[in-house]
Short mmCIF file of C-alpha atoms (C1' of nucleotides) in Angstrom, two decimals:
data_model
loop_
_atom_site.label_atom_id
_atom_site.label_comp_id
_atom_site.label_asym_id
_atom_site.label_seq_id
_atom_site.Cartn_x
_atom_site.Cartn_y
_atom_site.Cartn_z
CA MET A 1 104.04 65.44 109.82
CA PRO A 2 103.01 67.60 106.88
CA ALA A 3 104.71 66.52 103.66
CA GLU A 4 105.68 70.10 103.00
CA PRO A 5 106.96 72.10 105.93
CA LEU A 6 104.44 74.98 106.16
CA SER A 7 105.75 78.14 104.60
CA ARG A 8 104.40 81.58 104.02
CA PRO A 9 103.57 80.90 100.36
CA ARG A 10 101.64 77.80 101.37
CA ILE A 11 99.63 79.77 103.90
CA VAL A 12 98.87 82.50 101.38
CA ALA A 13 97.83 79.94 98.80
CA ALA A 14 95.50 78.30 101.30
CA ALA A 15 93.98 81.68 102.09
CA ILE A 16 93.38 82.44 98.42
CA ASP A 17 91.85 79.02 97.95
CA LEU A 18 89.57 79.51 100.90
CA ILE A 19 88.45 82.96 99.74
CA GLU A 20 87.68 81.67 96.27
CA ARG A 21 85.78 78.71 97.63
CA GLU A 22 83.78 80.32 100.43
CA GLY A 23 84.27 84.06 100.23
CA ALA A 24 86.35 86.52 102.16
CA ASP A 25 84.07 86.41 105.19
CA ALA A 26 84.96 82.76 105.71
CA VAL A 27 88.62 83.59 106.25
CA SER A 28 89.83 83.01 109.76
CA MET A 29 93.19 81.94 111.06
CA ARG A 30 91.63 78.86 112.58
CA ARG A 31 89.99 77.92 109.33
CA ILE A 32 93.16 78.35 107.29
CA ALA A 33 95.11 76.31 109.81
CA ALA A 34 92.50 73.57 109.68
CA ASP A 35 92.63 73.53 105.88
CA LEU A 36 96.39 73.09 106.12
CA GLY A 37 96.10 70.41 108.79
CA VAL A 38 98.11 72.52 111.19
CA GLY A 39 97.74 74.21 114.55
CA VAL A 40 96.43 77.74 114.57
CA MET A 41 99.41 79.35 116.19
CA SER A 42 101.83 77.77 113.77
CA LEU A 43 100.67 80.29 111.21
CA TYR A 44 102.10 83.08 113.30
CA ASN A 45 105.59 81.74 112.77
CA HIS A 46 105.30 82.82 109.15
CA VAL A 47 102.83 85.66 109.15
CA PRO A 48 102.74 88.45 111.73
CA ASN A 49 98.96 88.78 111.81
CA LYS A 50 95.80 88.43 109.80
CA ALA A 51 96.02 91.86 108.18
CA ALA A 52 99.49 91.08 106.88
CA LEU A 53 98.20 87.78 105.55
CA LEU A 54 95.46 89.56 103.62
CA ASP A 55 98.04 92.01 102.32
CA ALA A 56 100.05 89.04 101.10
CA VAL A 57 96.95 87.64 99.45
CA ALA A 58 96.41 90.93 97.63
CA GLU A 59 100.04 91.10 96.60
CA THR A 60 100.07 87.54 95.33
CA VAL A 61 96.91 88.02 93.31
CA LEU A 62 98.23 91.27 91.92
CA SER A 63 101.53 89.76 90.91
CA GLY A 64 99.64 87.11 88.98
CA ILE A 65 98.63 89.66 86.37
CA GLU A 66 100.07 88.88 82.99
CA PHE A 67 101.50 92.18 81.85
CA THR A 68 102.52 91.56 78.28
CA ASP A 69 103.60 95.00 77.17
CA ASP A 70 104.23 95.28 73.45
CA PRO A 71 106.55 98.25 72.85
CA ASP A 72 105.82 98.19 69.13
CA ALA A 73 102.12 98.81 69.55
CA GLY A 74 100.67 102.31 69.62
CA TRP A 75 100.32 103.87 73.04
CA THR A 76 96.53 103.66 72.97
CA ASP A 77 96.67 99.93 72.42
CA ARG A 78 99.21 99.58 75.18
CA VAL A 79 96.91 101.45 77.55
CA ARG A 80 94.04 99.20 76.57
CA MET A 81 96.12 96.10 77.14
CA GLN A 82 97.21 97.18 80.59
CA ALA A 83 93.67 98.02 81.63
CA ARG A 84 92.45 94.64 80.40
CA ALA A 85 95.26 92.89 82.22
CA PHE A 86 94.16 94.50 85.45
CA ARG A 87 90.60 93.47 84.87
CA GLN A 88 91.68 89.85 84.59
CA ILE A 89 91.91 89.78 88.36
CA ALA A 90 88.15 89.73 88.46
CA HIS A 91 88.15 86.67 86.23
CA HIS A 92 90.91 84.64 87.81
CA TYR A 93 90.18 85.52 91.44
CA PRO A 94 86.64 86.90 91.58
CA ARG A 95 86.16 86.51 95.33
CA CYS A 96 89.61 87.96 96.03
CA THR A 97 89.00 91.11 94.04
CA MET A 98 87.49 92.98 96.95
CA VAL A 99 90.49 92.09 99.10
CA VAL A 100 92.89 93.36 96.44
CA VAL A 101 91.00 96.56 95.86
CA SER A 102 90.48 97.45 99.51
CA ARG A 103 94.18 97.46 100.39
CA GLN A 104 96.81 99.67 98.88
CA LEU A 105 100.19 98.09 98.53
CA GLN A 106 103.53 99.75 98.44
CA SER A 107 105.18 96.48 97.59
CA PRO A 108 106.83 95.84 94.24
CA ALA A 109 103.86 93.76 93.13
CA GLY A 110 101.56 96.73 93.68
CA LEU A 111 103.93 99.28 92.18
CA LEU A 112 104.83 97.47 89.00
CA PRO A 113 101.56 98.15 87.19
CA VAL A 114 101.90 101.80 88.18
CA GLU A 115 105.42 101.93 86.81
CA ARG A 116 104.37 100.34 83.53
CA ALA A 117 101.40 102.62 83.09
CA LEU A 118 103.43 105.75 83.78
CA ALA A 119 106.10 104.66 81.32
CA THR A 120 103.48 104.10 78.65
CA LEU A 121 101.86 107.47 79.21
CA ARG A 122 105.18 109.27 79.26
CA SER A 123 106.18 107.58 76.03
CA ALA A 124 102.92 108.83 74.55
CA GLY A 125 104.11 112.36 75.15
CA PHE A 126 102.28 113.32 78.33
CA ASP A 127 104.25 115.24 80.90
CA GLY A 128 104.60 113.92 84.42
CA GLU A 129 101.71 115.71 86.03
CA GLU A 130 99.39 114.79 83.20
CA ALA A 131 100.50 111.16 83.25
CA VAL A 132 99.76 110.85 86.95
CA ARG A 133 96.35 112.43 86.52
CA ILE A 134 95.43 110.15 83.66
CA LEU A 135 96.66 107.13 85.53
CA ARG A 136 94.60 108.02 88.58
CA MET A 137 91.56 108.45 86.41
CA PHE A 138 92.06 105.04 84.83
CA ILE A 139 92.62 103.38 88.16
CA ALA A 140 89.44 104.91 89.52
CA TYR A 141 87.48 103.66 86.54
CA ILE A 142 88.99 100.19 86.65
CA VAL A 143 88.54 99.78 90.37
CA GLY A 144 84.95 100.94 90.17
CA SER A 145 84.29 98.59 87.28
CA LEU A 146 85.80 95.64 89.12
CA LEU A 147 83.69 96.37 92.16
CA ARG A 148 80.53 96.34 90.07
CA GLU A 149 81.61 93.20 88.27
CA VAL A 150 82.49 91.29 91.37
CA GLY A 151 79.29 92.64 92.78
CA VAL A 152 78.80 93.08 96.42
CA THR A 153 78.85 89.32 96.42
CA PRO A 154 81.23 89.07 99.33
CA THR A 155 80.05 85.71 100.56
CA PHE A 156 76.91 84.88 98.72
CA ALA A 157 76.15 83.29 95.41
CA PRO A 158 79.19 82.25 93.39
CA VAL A 159 78.82 84.45 90.33
CA HIS A 160 75.29 84.68 89.10
CA SER A 161 72.34 86.44 90.81
CA SER A 162 70.69 89.38 89.13
CA PRO A 163 72.14 92.61 90.48
CA VAL A 164 68.85 93.96 91.78
CA ASP A 165 65.36 92.68 91.86
CA LEU A 166 63.81 95.33 89.71
CA ARG A 167 60.28 93.98 89.78
CA LYS A 168 59.63 95.45 93.19
CA VAL A 169 60.21 99.10 92.29
CA ASP A 170 57.29 101.42 92.06
CA PRO A 171 56.87 102.54 88.43
CA ALA A 172 55.29 105.78 89.59
CA LEU A 173 58.26 106.72 91.73
CA PHE A 174 60.94 105.44 89.35
CA PRO A 175 59.60 105.65 85.79
CA GLU A 176 63.00 105.55 84.11
CA ILE A 177 64.14 102.57 86.13
CA ASP A 178 60.90 100.82 85.35
CA ALA A 179 61.19 101.57 81.63
CA LEU A 180 64.81 100.45 81.51
CA SER A 181 64.50 97.47 83.81
CA ALA A 182 65.57 95.14 81.00
CA GLU A 183 68.79 97.05 80.37
CA LEU A 184 69.47 97.49 84.08
CA GLY A 185 68.75 93.90 84.87
CA SER A 186 71.44 92.41 82.71
CA CYS A 187 75.03 93.45 82.31
CA ASP A 188 77.69 92.24 79.91
CA HIS A 189 80.62 93.17 82.11
CA GLU A 190 83.20 92.88 79.39
CA ALA A 191 81.23 95.04 76.97
CA GLU A 192 80.57 97.63 79.66
CA PHE A 193 84.22 97.72 80.62
CA GLU A 194 85.34 98.10 77.02
CA PHE A 195 82.79 100.84 76.42
CA GLY A 196 84.03 103.03 79.22
CA MET A 197 87.66 102.26 78.56
CA GLU A 198 87.28 103.20 74.91
CA LEU A 199 85.68 106.47 75.86
CA LEU A 200 88.52 107.25 78.22
CA VAL A 201 91.25 106.26 75.78
CA GLN A 202 89.79 108.35 73.02
CA ALA A 203 89.23 111.26 75.34
CA ILE A 204 92.86 111.39 76.38
CA ALA A 205 93.93 110.84 72.77
CA VAL A 206 91.95 113.91 71.76
CA ARG A 207 93.42 115.78 74.68
CA ARG A 208 96.94 114.90 73.57
CA GLU A 209 96.35 116.08 70.01
CA GLN A 210 95.01 119.34 71.34
CA GLY A 211 98.36 119.87 72.99
CA ASN A 212 97.29 118.66 76.43
CA GLY A 213 95.91 121.30 78.81
CA MET B 1 65.04 105.15 131.45
CA PRO B 2 66.33 106.70 128.21
CA ALA B 3 64.73 110.05 127.48
CA GLU B 4 63.95 108.88 123.99
CA PRO B 5 62.64 105.35 123.63
CA LEU B 6 65.26 103.69 121.42
CA SER B 7 64.20 103.50 117.82
CA ARG B 8 65.76 102.28 114.63
CA PRO B 9 66.73 105.79 113.48
CA ARG B 10 68.43 106.42 116.80
CA ILE B 11 70.43 103.23 116.47
CA VAL B 12 71.45 104.05 112.91
CA ALA B 13 72.45 107.56 113.94
CA ALA B 14 74.58 106.15 116.74
CA ALA B 15 76.25 103.77 114.29
CA ILE B 16 77.06 106.59 111.86
CA ASP B 17 78.42 108.67 114.70
CA LEU B 18 80.59 105.84 115.88
CA ILE B 19 81.93 105.11 112.39
CA GLU B 20 82.81 108.75 111.84
CA ARG B 21 84.47 109.03 115.21
CA GLU B 22 86.42 105.77 115.34
CA GLY B 23 86.14 104.08 111.96
CA ALA B 24 84.08 101.21 110.63
CA ASP B 25 86.21 98.61 112.40
CA ALA B 26 85.12 99.99 115.75
CA VAL B 27 81.50 99.14 115.06
CA SER B 28 80.11 96.39 117.22
CA MET B 29 76.65 95.84 118.55
CA ARG B 30 77.97 96.03 122.09
CA ARG B 31 79.71 99.31 121.40
CA ILE B 32 76.65 100.90 119.81
CA ALA B 33 74.50 99.75 122.70
CA ALA B 34 76.99 101.18 125.17
CA ASP B 35 77.00 104.51 123.34
CA LEU B 36 73.22 104.58 123.57
CA GLY B 37 73.24 103.57 127.24
CA VAL B 38 71.25 100.46 126.44
CA GLY B 39 71.55 96.71 126.65
CA VAL B 40 73.03 94.92 123.67
CA MET B 41 70.06 92.75 122.89
CA SER B 42 67.66 95.67 122.93
CA LEU B 43 69.07 96.64 119.56
CA TYR B 44 67.70 93.46 118.06
CA ASN B 45 64.17 94.62 118.75
CA HIS B 46 64.67 97.24 116.05
CA VAL B 47 67.31 95.81 113.74
CA PRO B 48 67.41 92.17 112.60
CA ASN B 49 71.19 91.88 112.58
CA LYS B 50 74.42 93.76 112.11
CA ALA B 51 74.45 93.49 108.32
CA ALA B 52 71.00 95.05 108.13
CA LEU B 53 72.19 97.82 110.43
CA LEU B 54 75.10 98.59 108.11
CA ASP B 55 72.71 98.54 105.17
CA ALA B 56 70.61 101.08 107.01
CA VAL B 57 73.72 103.17 107.61
CA ALA B 58 74.49 103.13 103.90
CA GLU B 59 70.94 103.99 103.01
CA THR B 60 70.79 106.87 105.48
CA VAL B 61 74.06 108.34 104.28
CA LEU B 62 72.97 107.96 100.68
CA SER B 63 69.65 109.67 101.28
CA GLY B 64 71.52 112.61 102.77
CA ILE B 65 72.78 113.61 99.35
CA GLU B 66 71.52 116.99 98.28
CA PHE B 67 70.30 116.42 94.75
CA THR B 68 69.48 119.88 93.48
CA ASP B 69 68.62 119.20 89.89
CA ASP B 70 68.23 122.33 87.76
CA PRO B 71 66.05 121.45 84.77
CA ASP B 72 67.01 124.70 83.02
CA ALA B 73 70.69 123.87 82.92
CA GLY B 74 72.26 122.05 80.01
CA TRP B 75 72.46 118.31 80.33
CA THR B 76 76.25 118.34 80.71
CA ASP B 77 75.98 120.68 83.69
CA ARG B 78 73.28 118.53 85.19
CA VAL B 79 75.49 115.47 84.87
CA ARG B 80 78.33 117.34 86.53
CA MET B 81 76.10 118.44 89.37
CA GLN B 82 74.86 114.94 90.04
CA ALA B 83 78.35 113.51 90.05
CA ARG B 84 79.51 116.19 92.47
CA ALA B 85 76.53 115.56 94.70
CA PHE B 86 77.49 111.93 94.94
CA ARG B 87 81.04 112.84 95.79
CA GLN B 88 79.84 114.91 98.72
CA ILE B 89 79.41 111.68 100.62
CA ALA B 90 83.15 111.52 100.95
CA HIS B 91 83.13 114.97 102.50
CA HIS B 92 80.19 114.67 104.85
CA TYR B 93 80.78 111.09 105.94
CA PRO B 94 84.36 110.18 105.03
CA ARG B 95 84.62 107.12 107.25
CA CYS B 96 81.21 105.85 106.12
CA THR B 97 82.07 106.01 102.44
CA MET B 98 83.51 102.53 102.38
CA VAL B 99 80.37 101.17 103.99
CA VAL B 100 78.16 102.90 101.43
CA VAL B 101 80.23 101.79 98.48
CA SER B 102 80.60 98.17 99.54
CA ARG B 103 76.87 97.47 99.70
CA GLN B 104 74.42 97.81 96.90
CA LEU B 105 70.99 98.91 97.90
CA GLN B 106 67.72 98.26 96.18
CA SER B 107 65.98 100.67 98.51
CA PRO B 108 64.48 103.96 97.29
CA ALA B 109 67.41 105.84 98.76
CA GLY B 110 69.78 103.89 96.56
CA LEU B 111 67.58 104.03 93.48
CA LEU B 112 66.78 107.71 93.47
CA PRO B 113 70.18 108.85 92.18
CA VAL B 114 69.90 106.22 89.46
CA GLU B 115 66.47 107.45 88.48
CA ARG B 116 67.65 111.04 88.31
CA ALA B 117 70.72 110.22 86.29
CA LEU B 118 68.77 108.15 83.78
CA ALA B 119 66.22 110.92 83.36
CA THR B 120 68.97 113.43 82.71
CA LEU B 121 70.67 111.22 80.14
CA ARG B 122 67.41 110.40 78.39
CA SER B 123 66.57 114.10 78.21
CA ALA B 124 69.95 114.64 76.60
CA GLY B 125 68.85 112.42 73.77
CA PHE B 126 70.52 109.12 74.60
CA ASP B 127 68.46 106.03 74.08
CA GLY B 128 67.85 103.61 76.91
CA GLU B 129 70.71 101.24 76.33
CA GLU B 130 73.17 104.08 75.88
CA ALA B 131 71.92 105.86 78.99
CA VAL B 132 72.42 102.76 81.10
CA ARG B 133 75.92 102.25 79.75
CA ILE B 134 76.92 105.82 80.38
CA LEU B 135 75.46 105.72 83.86
CA ARG B 136 77.37 102.57 84.71
CA MET B 137 80.56 104.14 83.46
CA PHE B 138 80.03 107.22 85.60
CA ILE B 139 79.20 105.16 88.65
CA ALA B 140 82.36 103.11 88.19
CA TYR B 141 84.46 106.25 87.93
CA ILE B 142 82.81 107.93 90.89
CA VAL B 143 83.02 104.86 93.11
CA GLY B 144 86.67 104.35 92.23
CA SER B 145 87.42 108.00 92.90
CA LEU B 146 85.69 107.91 96.27
CA LEU B 147 87.65 104.83 97.25
CA ARG B 148 90.91 106.57 96.42
CA GLU B 149 89.83 109.72 98.20
CA VAL B 150 88.71 108.00 101.34
CA GLY B 151 91.86 106.00 101.01
CA VAL B 152 92.21 102.64 102.54
CA THR B 153 91.96 104.58 105.76
CA PRO B 154 89.47 102.21 107.30
CA THR B 155 90.41 102.90 110.87
CA PHE B 156 93.64 104.78 110.85
CA ALA B 157 94.56 108.40 110.63
CA PRO B 158 91.63 110.81 110.28
CA VAL B 159 92.30 112.30 106.86
CA HIS B 160 95.94 113.06 106.22
CA SER B 161 98.78 110.57 105.79
CA SER B 162 100.63 110.44 102.50
CA PRO B 163 99.18 107.70 100.34
CA VAL B 164 102.39 105.77 99.99
CA ASP B 165 105.82 106.20 101.37
CA LEU B 166 107.59 106.70 98.10
CA ARG B 167 111.04 107.20 99.51
CA LYS B 168 111.52 103.49 99.96
CA VAL B 169 111.12 102.49 96.32
CA ASP B 170 114.16 101.44 94.37
CA PRO B 171 114.84 104.04 91.63
CA ALA B 172 116.46 101.38 89.48
CA LEU B 173 113.39 99.17 89.52
CA PHE B 174 110.83 101.97 89.31
CA PRO B 175 112.38 104.90 87.47
CA GLU B 176 109.08 106.53 86.54
CA ILE B 177 107.70 106.29 90.06
CA ASP B 178 110.93 107.71 91.38
CA ALA B 179 110.90 110.59 88.90
CA LEU B 180 107.25 111.37 89.59
CA SER B 181 107.32 110.83 93.34
CA ALA B 182 106.35 114.46 93.94
CA GLU B 183 103.26 114.19 91.77
CA LEU B 184 102.36 110.77 93.15
CA GLY B 185 102.89 111.83 96.73
CA SER B 186 100.29 114.56 96.77
CA CYS B 187 96.76 114.53 95.47
CA ASP B 188 94.20 117.30 95.18
CA HIS B 189 91.20 115.03 95.28
CA GLU B 190 88.76 117.63 94.04
CA ALA B 191 90.95 118.59 91.08
CA GLU B 192 91.54 114.95 90.19
CA PHE B 193 87.85 114.21 90.37
CA GLU B 194 86.96 117.19 88.21
CA PHE B 195 89.64 116.26 85.70
CA GLY B 196 88.31 112.78 85.10
CA MET B 197 84.70 113.87 85.21
CA GLU B 198 85.33 116.57 82.64
CA LEU B 199 87.00 114.07 80.35
CA LEU B 200 84.04 111.73 80.66
CA VAL B 201 81.44 114.44 80.16
CA GLN B 202 83.15 115.76 77.06
CA ALA B 203 83.67 112.28 75.72
CA ILE B 204 79.98 111.44 75.89
CA ALA B 205 79.13 114.89 74.52
CA VAL B 206 81.28 114.19 71.48
CA ARG B 207 79.69 110.79 71.19
CA ARG B 208 76.22 112.29 71.20
CA GLU B 209 77.08 114.80 68.48
CA GLN B 210 78.45 111.98 66.36
CA GLY B 211 75.01 110.39 66.51
CA ASN B 212 75.83 107.98 69.33
CA GLY B 213 77.35 104.66 68.27
"C1'" DG C 1 127.76 66.52 124.68
"C1'" DC C 2 125.59 70.61 124.82
"C1'" DG C 3 123.59 74.87 124.31
"C1'" DT C 4 120.68 77.39 121.08
"C1'" DG C 5 117.43 78.79 118.08
"C1'" DG C 6 113.51 78.01 115.08
"C1'" DC C 7 109.13 76.00 114.61
"C1'" DA C 8 104.72 73.43 115.82
"C1'" DC C 9 101.45 73.50 119.16
"C1'" DG C 10 98.08 74.10 123.44
"C1'" DT C 11 96.09 77.08 126.47
"C1'" DA C 12 93.94 81.23 127.65
"C1'" DC C 13 92.00 85.91 127.37
"C1'" DG C 14 89.22 89.38 125.75
"C1'" DG C 15 86.44 90.38 122.08
"C1'" DT C 16 82.47 89.36 118.57
"C1'" DG C 17 77.32 88.28 116.76
"C1'" DT C 18 73.21 86.60 118.25
"C1'" DA C 19 69.67 82.70 119.99
"C1'" DC C 20 66.94 82.23 123.86
"C1'" DG C 21 64.49 83.08 128.11
"C1'" DT C 22 62.92 86.37 131.48
"C1'" DC C 23 60.96 90.33 133.31
"C1'" DC C 24 58.07 94.32 133.32
"C1'" DG C 25 55.04 98.15 131.76
"C1'" DT C 26 51.12 99.19 129.01
"C1'" DC C 27 46.85 98.54 127.07
"C1'" DA C 28 42.19 95.78 125.70
"C1'" DA C 29 38.73 93.12 127.02
"C1'" DT C 30 36.18 91.34 130.41
"C1'" DA D 1 39.18 96.26 138.79
"C1'" DT D 2 41.10 92.02 137.07
"C1'" DT D 3 43.08 89.65 133.76
"C1'" DG D 4 45.37 88.55 129.67
"C1'" DA D 5 48.27 89.43 125.93
"C1'" DC D 6 51.97 91.67 124.06
"C1'" DG D 7 55.98 94.37 122.97
"C1'" DG D 8 60.33 95.92 124.36
"C1'" DA D 9 64.51 95.98 127.43
"C1'" DC D 10 67.66 93.06 129.29
"C1'" DG D 11 70.94 89.01 131.07
"C1'" DT D 12 72.84 84.81 130.11
"C1'" DA D 13 75.04 81.65 127.17
"C1'" DC D 14 77.31 79.76 123.12
"C1'" DA D 15 80.24 79.43 119.34
"C1'" DC D 16 83.63 81.73 117.13
"C1'" DC D 17 87.30 85.15 116.45
"C1'" DG D 18 92.55 87.14 116.73
"C1'" DT D 19 96.47 86.52 119.14
"C1'" DA D 20 99.83 86.81 123.55
"C1'" DC D 21 102.29 83.56 125.94
"C1'" DG D 22 104.52 79.32 127.38
"C1'" DT D 23 106.09 74.57 126.30
"C1'" DG D 24 108.31 71.00 124.00
"C1'" DC D 25 110.65 69.04 120.09
"C1'" DC D 26 114.30 68.77 116.80
"C1'" DA D 27 118.15 69.99 114.03
"C1'" DC D 28 122.09 72.40 114.09
"C1'" DG D 29 127.14 74.67 115.52
"C1'" DC D 30 130.53 74.29 118.87
#
DNA sequence: GCGTGGCACGTACGGTGTACGTCCGTCAAT
DNA sequence: ATTGACGGACGTACACCGTACGTGCCACGC
């Protein structure tokens, strides 16, 4: 009856749609099947179980990253570009970000960014051990930044909502927080991300000039 | 019948115990009640719902951090100490780390580390805006590092397990990953954490000497 | 014509969170 | 001492979840 014959990509796409519309908590096999106008158990002809489906969601989102690597650019710019590309996940699939981040993938889609980043760092002159360390540091920073950006908004408000209601804190107990409530209350995610990334890029640039360590 | 009369702290303690023993996926109200030798619905006399219980778990774990701030030390050492204190969560409560990280708290337990960090940065001479930025950067790095350290081991093997099975990758597609499989396959979490933290600390130290930005 | 295999689907089972009603022990006021 | 209120422990019930299993249909190779 369905115009298209129910395939794994269609199921994954429906899952991503559902997550973006109603949050990851709304995902259930029954719900996805209903959205596709299909019986629940039909899904299991294409996907072994729910965990594998979420893995496929993560892989699909990850493979949607536009990695435009410019070999002519300096290595610092290439690092910046790759970090920004990763951050685009949070823009294109904000509600899926948590799903992507909370599962590690050994699939090609998950390994490609790693491969690219290592190649860039090696071409910059870092040895293998150093390249892996730097990459891990960047990944930690990026993942942490994405988590803040996406917020702990797993199901709730679409995007907005102030991070914390800072008017309720006791100024006597938390004087700094009280004094800086304006700065803490708002957050330009892009500026914050760029700030930290710039610090990291320049730090490893300095480290390279010093003849690594 | 229970020797002790079933209180909120007892419920939270049972939840933490259960998470550490069997992973966060094993947590259910029925299971916690069974572990306490108590009816399921009795829990709801002390905890409004499961989400609030997990919030309480996060808050309890967070308040267990030993923040020994030494005002005589230099500000860089104080920053290091606070970052390491935060990382201790992953050691004391490895299976709870994901729970802590995936919920933001506006409770005192969650705000105290923020207050301390801001005070340290302000005392180092950073203005408010800069202090907030630096703090956010550190939090992102620490959170990302904890996630890697705890792994995506939500329920599975206790601690070990190589992060990825790198023998299955195609050397033609991923030459760098193949060449660096040894470095990628093992990870000294403490050394990696210290490496990135040191880079960040020195980067902001340089920035301060340059008269901020 | 006739297996045969893939796919859609229904049913069923054991699990989940929690709303609601009931019971009972304790304590305050009469 | 009696009564009344109240808080906490508990059982039942409901809607929902993932998924194991069996059934039927249909399109194909022989």
